[in-house]
Tab-separated table of C-alpha atoms and ligand atoms in Angstrom:
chain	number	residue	atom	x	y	z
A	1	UNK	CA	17.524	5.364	14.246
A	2	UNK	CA	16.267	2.133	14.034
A	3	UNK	CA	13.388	2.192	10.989
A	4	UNK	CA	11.655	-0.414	9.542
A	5	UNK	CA	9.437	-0.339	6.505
A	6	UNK	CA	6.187	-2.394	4.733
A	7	UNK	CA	6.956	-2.167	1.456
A	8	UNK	CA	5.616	-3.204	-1.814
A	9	UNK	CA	6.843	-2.144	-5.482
A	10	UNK	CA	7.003	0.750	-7.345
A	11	UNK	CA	5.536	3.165	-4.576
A	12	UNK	CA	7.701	1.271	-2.052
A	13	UNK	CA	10.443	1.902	-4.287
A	14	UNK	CA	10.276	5.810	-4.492
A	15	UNK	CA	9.229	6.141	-0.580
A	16	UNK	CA	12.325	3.812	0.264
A	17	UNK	CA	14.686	6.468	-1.658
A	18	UNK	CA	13.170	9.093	0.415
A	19	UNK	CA	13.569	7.355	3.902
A	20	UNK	CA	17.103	6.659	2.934
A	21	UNK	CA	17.180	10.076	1.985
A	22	UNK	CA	16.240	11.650	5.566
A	23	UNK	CA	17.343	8.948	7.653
A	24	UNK	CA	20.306	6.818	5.886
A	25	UNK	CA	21.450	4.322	9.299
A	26	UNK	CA	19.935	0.802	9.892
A	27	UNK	CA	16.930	0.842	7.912
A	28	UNK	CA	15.738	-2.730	6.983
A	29	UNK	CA	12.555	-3.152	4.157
A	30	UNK	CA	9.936	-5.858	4.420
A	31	UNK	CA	8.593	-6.084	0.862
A	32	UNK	CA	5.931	-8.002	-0.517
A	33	UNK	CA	6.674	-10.804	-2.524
A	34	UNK	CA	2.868	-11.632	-3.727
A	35	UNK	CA	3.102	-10.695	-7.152
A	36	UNK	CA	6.919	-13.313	-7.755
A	37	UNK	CA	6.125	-15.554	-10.577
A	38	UNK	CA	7.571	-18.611	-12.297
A	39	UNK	CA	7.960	-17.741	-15.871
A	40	UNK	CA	10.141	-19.361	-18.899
A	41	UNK	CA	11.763	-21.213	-16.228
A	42	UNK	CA	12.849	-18.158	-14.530
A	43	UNK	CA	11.893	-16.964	-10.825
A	44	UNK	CA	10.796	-13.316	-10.980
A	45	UNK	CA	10.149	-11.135	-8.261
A	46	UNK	CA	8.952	-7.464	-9.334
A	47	UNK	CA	8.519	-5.932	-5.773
A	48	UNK	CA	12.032	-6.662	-4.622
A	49	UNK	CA	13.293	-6.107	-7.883
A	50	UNK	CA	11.928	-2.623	-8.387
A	51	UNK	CA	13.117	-1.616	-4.763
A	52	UNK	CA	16.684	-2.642	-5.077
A	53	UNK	CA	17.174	-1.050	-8.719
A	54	UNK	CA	15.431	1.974	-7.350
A	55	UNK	CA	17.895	1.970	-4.374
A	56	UNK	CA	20.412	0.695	-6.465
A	57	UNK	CA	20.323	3.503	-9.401
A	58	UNK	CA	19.203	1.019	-12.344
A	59	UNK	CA	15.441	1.371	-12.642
A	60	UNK	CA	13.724	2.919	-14.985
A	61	UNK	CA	11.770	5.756	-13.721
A	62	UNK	CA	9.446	6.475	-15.917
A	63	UNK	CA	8.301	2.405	-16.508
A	64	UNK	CA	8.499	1.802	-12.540
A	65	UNK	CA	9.894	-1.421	-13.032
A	66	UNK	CA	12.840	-2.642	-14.820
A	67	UNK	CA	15.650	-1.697	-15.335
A	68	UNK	CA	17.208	1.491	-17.374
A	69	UNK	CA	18.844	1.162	-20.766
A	70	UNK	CA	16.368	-1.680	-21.332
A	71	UNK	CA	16.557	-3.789	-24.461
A	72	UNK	CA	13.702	-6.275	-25.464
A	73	UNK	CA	15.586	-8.380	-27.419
A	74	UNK	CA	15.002	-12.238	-25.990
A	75	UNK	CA	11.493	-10.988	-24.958
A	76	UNK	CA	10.734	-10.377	-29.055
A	77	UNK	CA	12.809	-13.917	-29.851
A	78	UNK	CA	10.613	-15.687	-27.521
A	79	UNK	CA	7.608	-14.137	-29.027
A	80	UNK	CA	9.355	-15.306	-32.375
A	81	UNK	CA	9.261	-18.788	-30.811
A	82	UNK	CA	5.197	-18.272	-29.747
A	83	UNK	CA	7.024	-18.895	-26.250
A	84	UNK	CA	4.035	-17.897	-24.025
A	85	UNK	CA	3.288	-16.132	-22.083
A	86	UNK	CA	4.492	-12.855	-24.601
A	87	UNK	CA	2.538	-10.446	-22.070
A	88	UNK	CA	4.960	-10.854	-19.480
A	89	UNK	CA	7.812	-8.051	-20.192
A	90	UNK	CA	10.874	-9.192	-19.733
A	91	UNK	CA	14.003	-7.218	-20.285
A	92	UNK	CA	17.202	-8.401	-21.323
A	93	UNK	CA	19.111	-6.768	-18.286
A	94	UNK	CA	16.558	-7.600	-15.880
A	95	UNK	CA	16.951	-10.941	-17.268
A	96	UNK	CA	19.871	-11.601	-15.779
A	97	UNK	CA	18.803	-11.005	-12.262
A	98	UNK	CA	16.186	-13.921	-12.790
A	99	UNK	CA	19.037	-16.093	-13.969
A	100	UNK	CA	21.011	-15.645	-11.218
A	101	UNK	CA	17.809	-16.015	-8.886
A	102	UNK	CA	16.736	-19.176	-10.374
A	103	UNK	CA	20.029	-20.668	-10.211
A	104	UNK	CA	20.854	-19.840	-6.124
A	105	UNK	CA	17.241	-20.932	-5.608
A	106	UNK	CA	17.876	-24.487	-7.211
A	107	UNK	CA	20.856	-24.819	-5.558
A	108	UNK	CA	18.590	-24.002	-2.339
A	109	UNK	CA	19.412	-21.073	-1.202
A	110	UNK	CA	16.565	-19.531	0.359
A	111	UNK	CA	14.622	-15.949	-0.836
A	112	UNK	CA	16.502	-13.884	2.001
A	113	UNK	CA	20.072	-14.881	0.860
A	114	UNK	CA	19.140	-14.588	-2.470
A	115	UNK	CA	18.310	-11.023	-1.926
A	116	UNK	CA	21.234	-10.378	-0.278
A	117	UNK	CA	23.641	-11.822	-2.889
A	118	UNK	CA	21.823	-9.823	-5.330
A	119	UNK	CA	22.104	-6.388	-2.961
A	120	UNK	CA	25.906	-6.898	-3.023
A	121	UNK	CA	26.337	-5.634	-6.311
A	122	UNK	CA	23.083	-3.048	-6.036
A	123	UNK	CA	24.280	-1.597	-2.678
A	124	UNK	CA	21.073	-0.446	-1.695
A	125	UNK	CA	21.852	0.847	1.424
A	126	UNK	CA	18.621	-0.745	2.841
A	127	UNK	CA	18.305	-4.376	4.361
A	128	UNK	CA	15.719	-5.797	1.826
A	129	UNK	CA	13.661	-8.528	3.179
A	130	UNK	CA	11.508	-10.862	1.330
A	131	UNK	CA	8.394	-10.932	4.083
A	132	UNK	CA	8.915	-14.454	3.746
A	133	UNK	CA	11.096	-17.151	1.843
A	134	UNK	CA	7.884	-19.565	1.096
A	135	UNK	CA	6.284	-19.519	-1.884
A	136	UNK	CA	2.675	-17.041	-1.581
A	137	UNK	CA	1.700	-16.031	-4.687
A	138	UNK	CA	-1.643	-13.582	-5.020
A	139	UNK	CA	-4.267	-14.916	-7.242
A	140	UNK	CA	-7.235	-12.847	-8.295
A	141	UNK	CA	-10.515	-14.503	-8.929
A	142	UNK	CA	-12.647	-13.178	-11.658
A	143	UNK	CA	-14.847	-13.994	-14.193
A	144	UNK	CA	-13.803	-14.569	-17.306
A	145	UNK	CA	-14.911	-16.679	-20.376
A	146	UNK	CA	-18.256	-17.356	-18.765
A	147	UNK	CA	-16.555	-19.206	-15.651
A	148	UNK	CA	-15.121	-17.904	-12.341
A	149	UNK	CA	-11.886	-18.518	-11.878
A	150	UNK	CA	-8.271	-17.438	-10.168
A	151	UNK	CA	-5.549	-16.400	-12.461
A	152	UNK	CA	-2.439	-15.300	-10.973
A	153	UNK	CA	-1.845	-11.509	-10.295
A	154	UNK	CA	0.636	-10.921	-13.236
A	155	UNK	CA	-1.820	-11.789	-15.733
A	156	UNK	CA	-4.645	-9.688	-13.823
A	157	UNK	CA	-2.420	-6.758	-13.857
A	158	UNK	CA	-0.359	-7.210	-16.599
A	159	UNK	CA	-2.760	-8.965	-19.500
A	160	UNK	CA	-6.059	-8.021	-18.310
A	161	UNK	CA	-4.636	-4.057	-17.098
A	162	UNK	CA	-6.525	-5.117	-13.901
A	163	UNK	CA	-9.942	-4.488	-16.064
A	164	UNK	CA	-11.510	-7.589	-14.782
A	165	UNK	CA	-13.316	-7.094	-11.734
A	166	UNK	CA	-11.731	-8.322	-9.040
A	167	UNK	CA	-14.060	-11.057	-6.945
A	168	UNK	CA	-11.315	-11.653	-4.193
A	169	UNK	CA	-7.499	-12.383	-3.777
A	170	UNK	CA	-6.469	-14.981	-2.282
A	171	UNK	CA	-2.384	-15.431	-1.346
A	172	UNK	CA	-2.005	-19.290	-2.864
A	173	UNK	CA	0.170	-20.676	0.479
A	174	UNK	CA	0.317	-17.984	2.722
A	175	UNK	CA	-1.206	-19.797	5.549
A	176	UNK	CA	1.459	-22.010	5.665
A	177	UNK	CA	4.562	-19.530	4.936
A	178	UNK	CA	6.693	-18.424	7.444
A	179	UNK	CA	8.143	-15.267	8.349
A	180	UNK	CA	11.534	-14.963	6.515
A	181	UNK	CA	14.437	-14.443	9.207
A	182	UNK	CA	14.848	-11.477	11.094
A	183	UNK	CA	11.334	-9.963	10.049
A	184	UNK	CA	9.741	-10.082	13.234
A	185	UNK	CA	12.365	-9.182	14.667
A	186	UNK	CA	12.757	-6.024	12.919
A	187	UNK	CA	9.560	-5.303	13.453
A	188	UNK	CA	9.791	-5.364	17.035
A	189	UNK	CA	13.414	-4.271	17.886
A	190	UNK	CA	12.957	-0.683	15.567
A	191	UNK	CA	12.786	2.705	16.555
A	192	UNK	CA	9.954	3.491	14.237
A	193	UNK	CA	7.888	1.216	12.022
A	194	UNK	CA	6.495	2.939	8.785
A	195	UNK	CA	3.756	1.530	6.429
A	196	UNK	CA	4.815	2.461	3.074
A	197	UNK	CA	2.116	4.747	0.598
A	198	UNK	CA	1.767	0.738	-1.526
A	199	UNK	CA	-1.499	-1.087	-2.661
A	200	UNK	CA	-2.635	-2.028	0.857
A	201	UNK	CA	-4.808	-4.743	-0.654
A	202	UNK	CA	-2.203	-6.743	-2.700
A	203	UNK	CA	1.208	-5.409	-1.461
A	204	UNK	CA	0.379	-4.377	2.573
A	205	UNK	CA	-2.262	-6.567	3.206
A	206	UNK	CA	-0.202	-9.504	1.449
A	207	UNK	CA	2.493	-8.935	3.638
A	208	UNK	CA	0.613	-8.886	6.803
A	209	UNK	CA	-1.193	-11.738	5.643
A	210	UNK	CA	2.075	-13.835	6.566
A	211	UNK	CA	1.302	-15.603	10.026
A	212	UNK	CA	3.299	-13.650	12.836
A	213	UNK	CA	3.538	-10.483	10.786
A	214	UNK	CA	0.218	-8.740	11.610
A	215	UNK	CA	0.786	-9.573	15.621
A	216	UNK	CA	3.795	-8.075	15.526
A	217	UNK	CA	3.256	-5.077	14.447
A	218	UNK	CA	0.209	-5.037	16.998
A	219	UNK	CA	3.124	-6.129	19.812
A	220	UNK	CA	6.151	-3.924	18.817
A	221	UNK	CA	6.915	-1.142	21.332
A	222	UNK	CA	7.522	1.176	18.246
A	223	UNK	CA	5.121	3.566	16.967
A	224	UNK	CA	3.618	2.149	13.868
A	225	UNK	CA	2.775	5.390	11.352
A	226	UNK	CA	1.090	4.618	7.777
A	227	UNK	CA	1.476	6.632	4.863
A	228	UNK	CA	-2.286	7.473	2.583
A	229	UNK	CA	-1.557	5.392	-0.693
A	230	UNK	CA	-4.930	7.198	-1.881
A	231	UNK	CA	-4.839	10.664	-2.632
A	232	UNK	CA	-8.544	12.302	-3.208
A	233	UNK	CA	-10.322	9.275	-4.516
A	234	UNK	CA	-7.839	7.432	-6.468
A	235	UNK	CA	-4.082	5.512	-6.120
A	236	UNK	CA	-1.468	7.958	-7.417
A	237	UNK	CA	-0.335	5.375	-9.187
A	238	UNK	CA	-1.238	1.643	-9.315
A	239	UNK	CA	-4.326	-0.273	-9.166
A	240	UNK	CA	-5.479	0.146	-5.472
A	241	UNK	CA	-8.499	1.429	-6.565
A	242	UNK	CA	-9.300	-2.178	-8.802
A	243	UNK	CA	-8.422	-3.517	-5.199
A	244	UNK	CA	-9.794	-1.937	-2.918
A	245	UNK	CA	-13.674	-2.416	-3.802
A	246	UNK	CA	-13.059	-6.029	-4.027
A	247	UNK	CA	-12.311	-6.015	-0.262
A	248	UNK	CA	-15.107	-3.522	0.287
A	249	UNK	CA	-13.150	-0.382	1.454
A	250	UNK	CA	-13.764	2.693	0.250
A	251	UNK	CA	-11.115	4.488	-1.775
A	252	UNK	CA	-10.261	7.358	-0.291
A	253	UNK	CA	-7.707	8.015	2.690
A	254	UNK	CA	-10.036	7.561	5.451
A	255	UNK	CA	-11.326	4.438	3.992
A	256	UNK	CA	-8.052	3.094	3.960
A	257	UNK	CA	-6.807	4.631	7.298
A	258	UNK	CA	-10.298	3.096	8.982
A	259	UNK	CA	-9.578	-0.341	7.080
A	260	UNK	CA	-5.886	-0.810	9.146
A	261	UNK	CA	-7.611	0.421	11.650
A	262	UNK	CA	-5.918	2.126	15.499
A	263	UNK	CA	-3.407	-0.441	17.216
A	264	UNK	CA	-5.893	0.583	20.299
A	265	UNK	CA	-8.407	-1.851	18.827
A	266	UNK	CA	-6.231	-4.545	17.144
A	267	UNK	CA	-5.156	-2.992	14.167
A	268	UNK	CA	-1.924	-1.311	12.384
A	269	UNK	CA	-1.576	2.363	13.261
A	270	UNK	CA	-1.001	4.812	15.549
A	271	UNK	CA	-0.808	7.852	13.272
A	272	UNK	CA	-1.860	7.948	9.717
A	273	UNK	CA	-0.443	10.356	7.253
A	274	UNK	CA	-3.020	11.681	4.213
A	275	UNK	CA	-2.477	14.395	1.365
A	276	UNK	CA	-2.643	17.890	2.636
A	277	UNK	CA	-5.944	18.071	0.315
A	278	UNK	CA	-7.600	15.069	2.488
A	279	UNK	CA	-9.646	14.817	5.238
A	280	UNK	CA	-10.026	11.821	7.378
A	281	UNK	CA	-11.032	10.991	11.057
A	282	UNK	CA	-9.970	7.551	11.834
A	283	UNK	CA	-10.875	6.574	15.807
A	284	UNK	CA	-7.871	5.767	17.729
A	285	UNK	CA	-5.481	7.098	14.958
A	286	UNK	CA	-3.795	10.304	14.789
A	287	UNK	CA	-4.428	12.067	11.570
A	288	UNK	CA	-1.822	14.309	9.839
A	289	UNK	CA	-2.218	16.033	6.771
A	290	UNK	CA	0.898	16.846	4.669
A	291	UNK	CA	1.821	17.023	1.206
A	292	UNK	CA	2.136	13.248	0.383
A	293	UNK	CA	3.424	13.417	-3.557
A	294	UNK	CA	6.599	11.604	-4.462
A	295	UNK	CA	7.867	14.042	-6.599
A	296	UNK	CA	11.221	13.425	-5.888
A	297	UNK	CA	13.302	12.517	-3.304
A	298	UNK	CA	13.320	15.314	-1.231
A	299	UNK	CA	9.656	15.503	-1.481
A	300	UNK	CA	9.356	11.991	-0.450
A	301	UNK	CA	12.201	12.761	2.286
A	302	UNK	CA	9.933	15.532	3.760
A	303	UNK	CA	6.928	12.965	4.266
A	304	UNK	CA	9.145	10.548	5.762
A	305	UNK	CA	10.322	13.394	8.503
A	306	UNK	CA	6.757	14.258	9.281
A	307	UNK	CA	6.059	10.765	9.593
A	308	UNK	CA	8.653	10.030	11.639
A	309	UNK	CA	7.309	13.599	13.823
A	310	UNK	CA	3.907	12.808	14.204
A	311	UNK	CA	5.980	9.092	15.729
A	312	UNK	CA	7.262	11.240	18.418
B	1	FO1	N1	4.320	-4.365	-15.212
B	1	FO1	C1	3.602	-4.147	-16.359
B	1	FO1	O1	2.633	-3.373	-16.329
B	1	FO1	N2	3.934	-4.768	-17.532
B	1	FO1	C2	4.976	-5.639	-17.637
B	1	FO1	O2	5.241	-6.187	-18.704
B	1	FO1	C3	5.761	-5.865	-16.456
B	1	FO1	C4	6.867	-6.710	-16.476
B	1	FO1	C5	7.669	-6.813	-15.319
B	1	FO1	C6	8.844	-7.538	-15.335
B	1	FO1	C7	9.644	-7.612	-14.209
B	1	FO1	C8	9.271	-6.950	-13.052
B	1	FO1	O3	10.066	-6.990	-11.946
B	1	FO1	C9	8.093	-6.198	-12.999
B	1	FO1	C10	7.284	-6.134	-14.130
B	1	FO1	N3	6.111	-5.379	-14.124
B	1	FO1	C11	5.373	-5.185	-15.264
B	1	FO1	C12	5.610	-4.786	-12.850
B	1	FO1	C13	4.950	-5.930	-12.114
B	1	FO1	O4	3.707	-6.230	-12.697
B	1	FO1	C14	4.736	-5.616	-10.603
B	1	FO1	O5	4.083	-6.638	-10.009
B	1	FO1	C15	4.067	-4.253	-10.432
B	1	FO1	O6	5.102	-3.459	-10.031
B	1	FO1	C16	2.947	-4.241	-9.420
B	1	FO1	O7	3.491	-4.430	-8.141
């Protein structure tokens, strides 16, 4: 079975365990790579990070990024140094990863092999795709000392806790990125395609934001089922709900069900999972309400089966 997967971080990370859980052959991840940054010299890239130590048995659970058995020592030397910016965490493991990032990017490698060098030591048992190899980086304009301004998505969400109101996003580049190789075409070759439970402002809608991406999904012969990031009125984790009002959609499952709207009329879905406590009526969409907590992986590997039911 065929399955490919919208992904962005940490709640692309756990629901990524789960599908691998319930369906382990030829699954290949698109995740968002919006929220990379360039920082002491090193290219970072949480989303793809966090999915292939999830997959790969060396994140850190409880954080959601990161690695486990994290030590902060080179983060508190740089601090030492008033090396800026000190808000950024960076872990001495996960340090490493950046290293050898930065150096295969220099040498010009692109994003996609990058990953896959990286996913030869990980094993993740998923393809991981960057959604492209370009450089797209989210910014989030806000106000802040008396001016309006963009600042890049790490320091929204990392220094500011995502407290600022956010005015708008804006992907820095995307118009001009391509898709990375072998996106659309696992988009349109799979079995199933699956929108992962992730911010569907910065991490979904950044990824559909690449040119290609969005048509097709609209195009593939595959049923296309999302998964309700939103449970009752809020994220279960994240800041969707600092996102969401900023692009006017209402936080709630329907609201975000309505907002990628039926395939019928142009948008995303054909079926739309929410949280067996939900309601929602989105036209054109089929509506299925299940338990939709990531407890653990079997939890996660039960949505993913009635996801992949409602497909059928
Ligand atoms: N998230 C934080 O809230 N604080 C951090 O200091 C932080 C550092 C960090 C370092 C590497 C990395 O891969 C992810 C990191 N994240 C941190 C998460 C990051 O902000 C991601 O963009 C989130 O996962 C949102 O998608």
């Amino acid at each position: 079975m065929q399955i490919t997967i919208l992904a962005g971080g940490i709640g692309g990370a756990k629901f990524l365990r789960g599908v691998r859980a319930a369906y382990p052959d030829d699954l290949t991840a698109i995740v968002n790579t919006g929220d990379d940054v360039t920082l002491h010299g090193l290219r970072i890239c949480p989303d793809l990070d966090s999915v292939m130590y999830a997959l790969g048995d060396g994140a850190d659970d409880e954080r959601g990024w990161g690695r486990k058995g994290e030590s902060w020592r080179i983060k508190d030397e740089l601090a030492s140094y008033g090396a800026e910016p000190s808000w950024f965490g960076l872990g001495d493991l996960d340090i490493a990863t950046h290293l050898v990032r930065t150096r295969m990017l220099d040498a010009g490698y692109s994003l996609t092999d990058v990953t896959a060098a990286l996913c030869e030591r990980w094993q993740p048992g998923v393809r991981l795709l960057p959604m492209t190899d370009d450089r797209c980086e989210t910014h989030v304009v806000v106000d802040l000392d008396g001016s309006r301004r963009a600042i890049h998505f790490q320091e929204w969400w990392i220094k500011h806790r995502a407290a600022l109101p956010a005015r708008s996003f804006v992907q820095v580049g995307v118009d001009d990125a391509l898709p990375a190789a072998g996106v659309l075409e696992a988009i349109t070759t799979a079995d199933v395609v699956l929108i992962a439970p992730s911010n569907p402002v910065v991490s979904i809608g950044t990824i559909l934001g690449v040119p290609g991406i969005r048509e097709a999904i609209l195009t593939t012969p595959a049923p296309v089922v999302g998964l309700s990031p939103i449970v009752g009125n809020a994220p279960v984790r994240g800041m969707a709900d600092s996102c969401l009002p900023a692009i006017g959609v209402e936080v709630s499952a329907e609201g975000v069900g309505r907002h990628y709207g039926s395939r019928k009329e142009g948008g995303l879905l054909d079926s739309w999972l929410i949280h067996d406590t939900d309601a929602a009526s989105v036209p054109g969409v089929t509506v299925r309400a299940v338990p939709l907590l990531m407890t653990d992986d079997s939890a996660t590997a039960a949505m993913v089966r009635a996801a992949l039911d409602v497909a059928r």
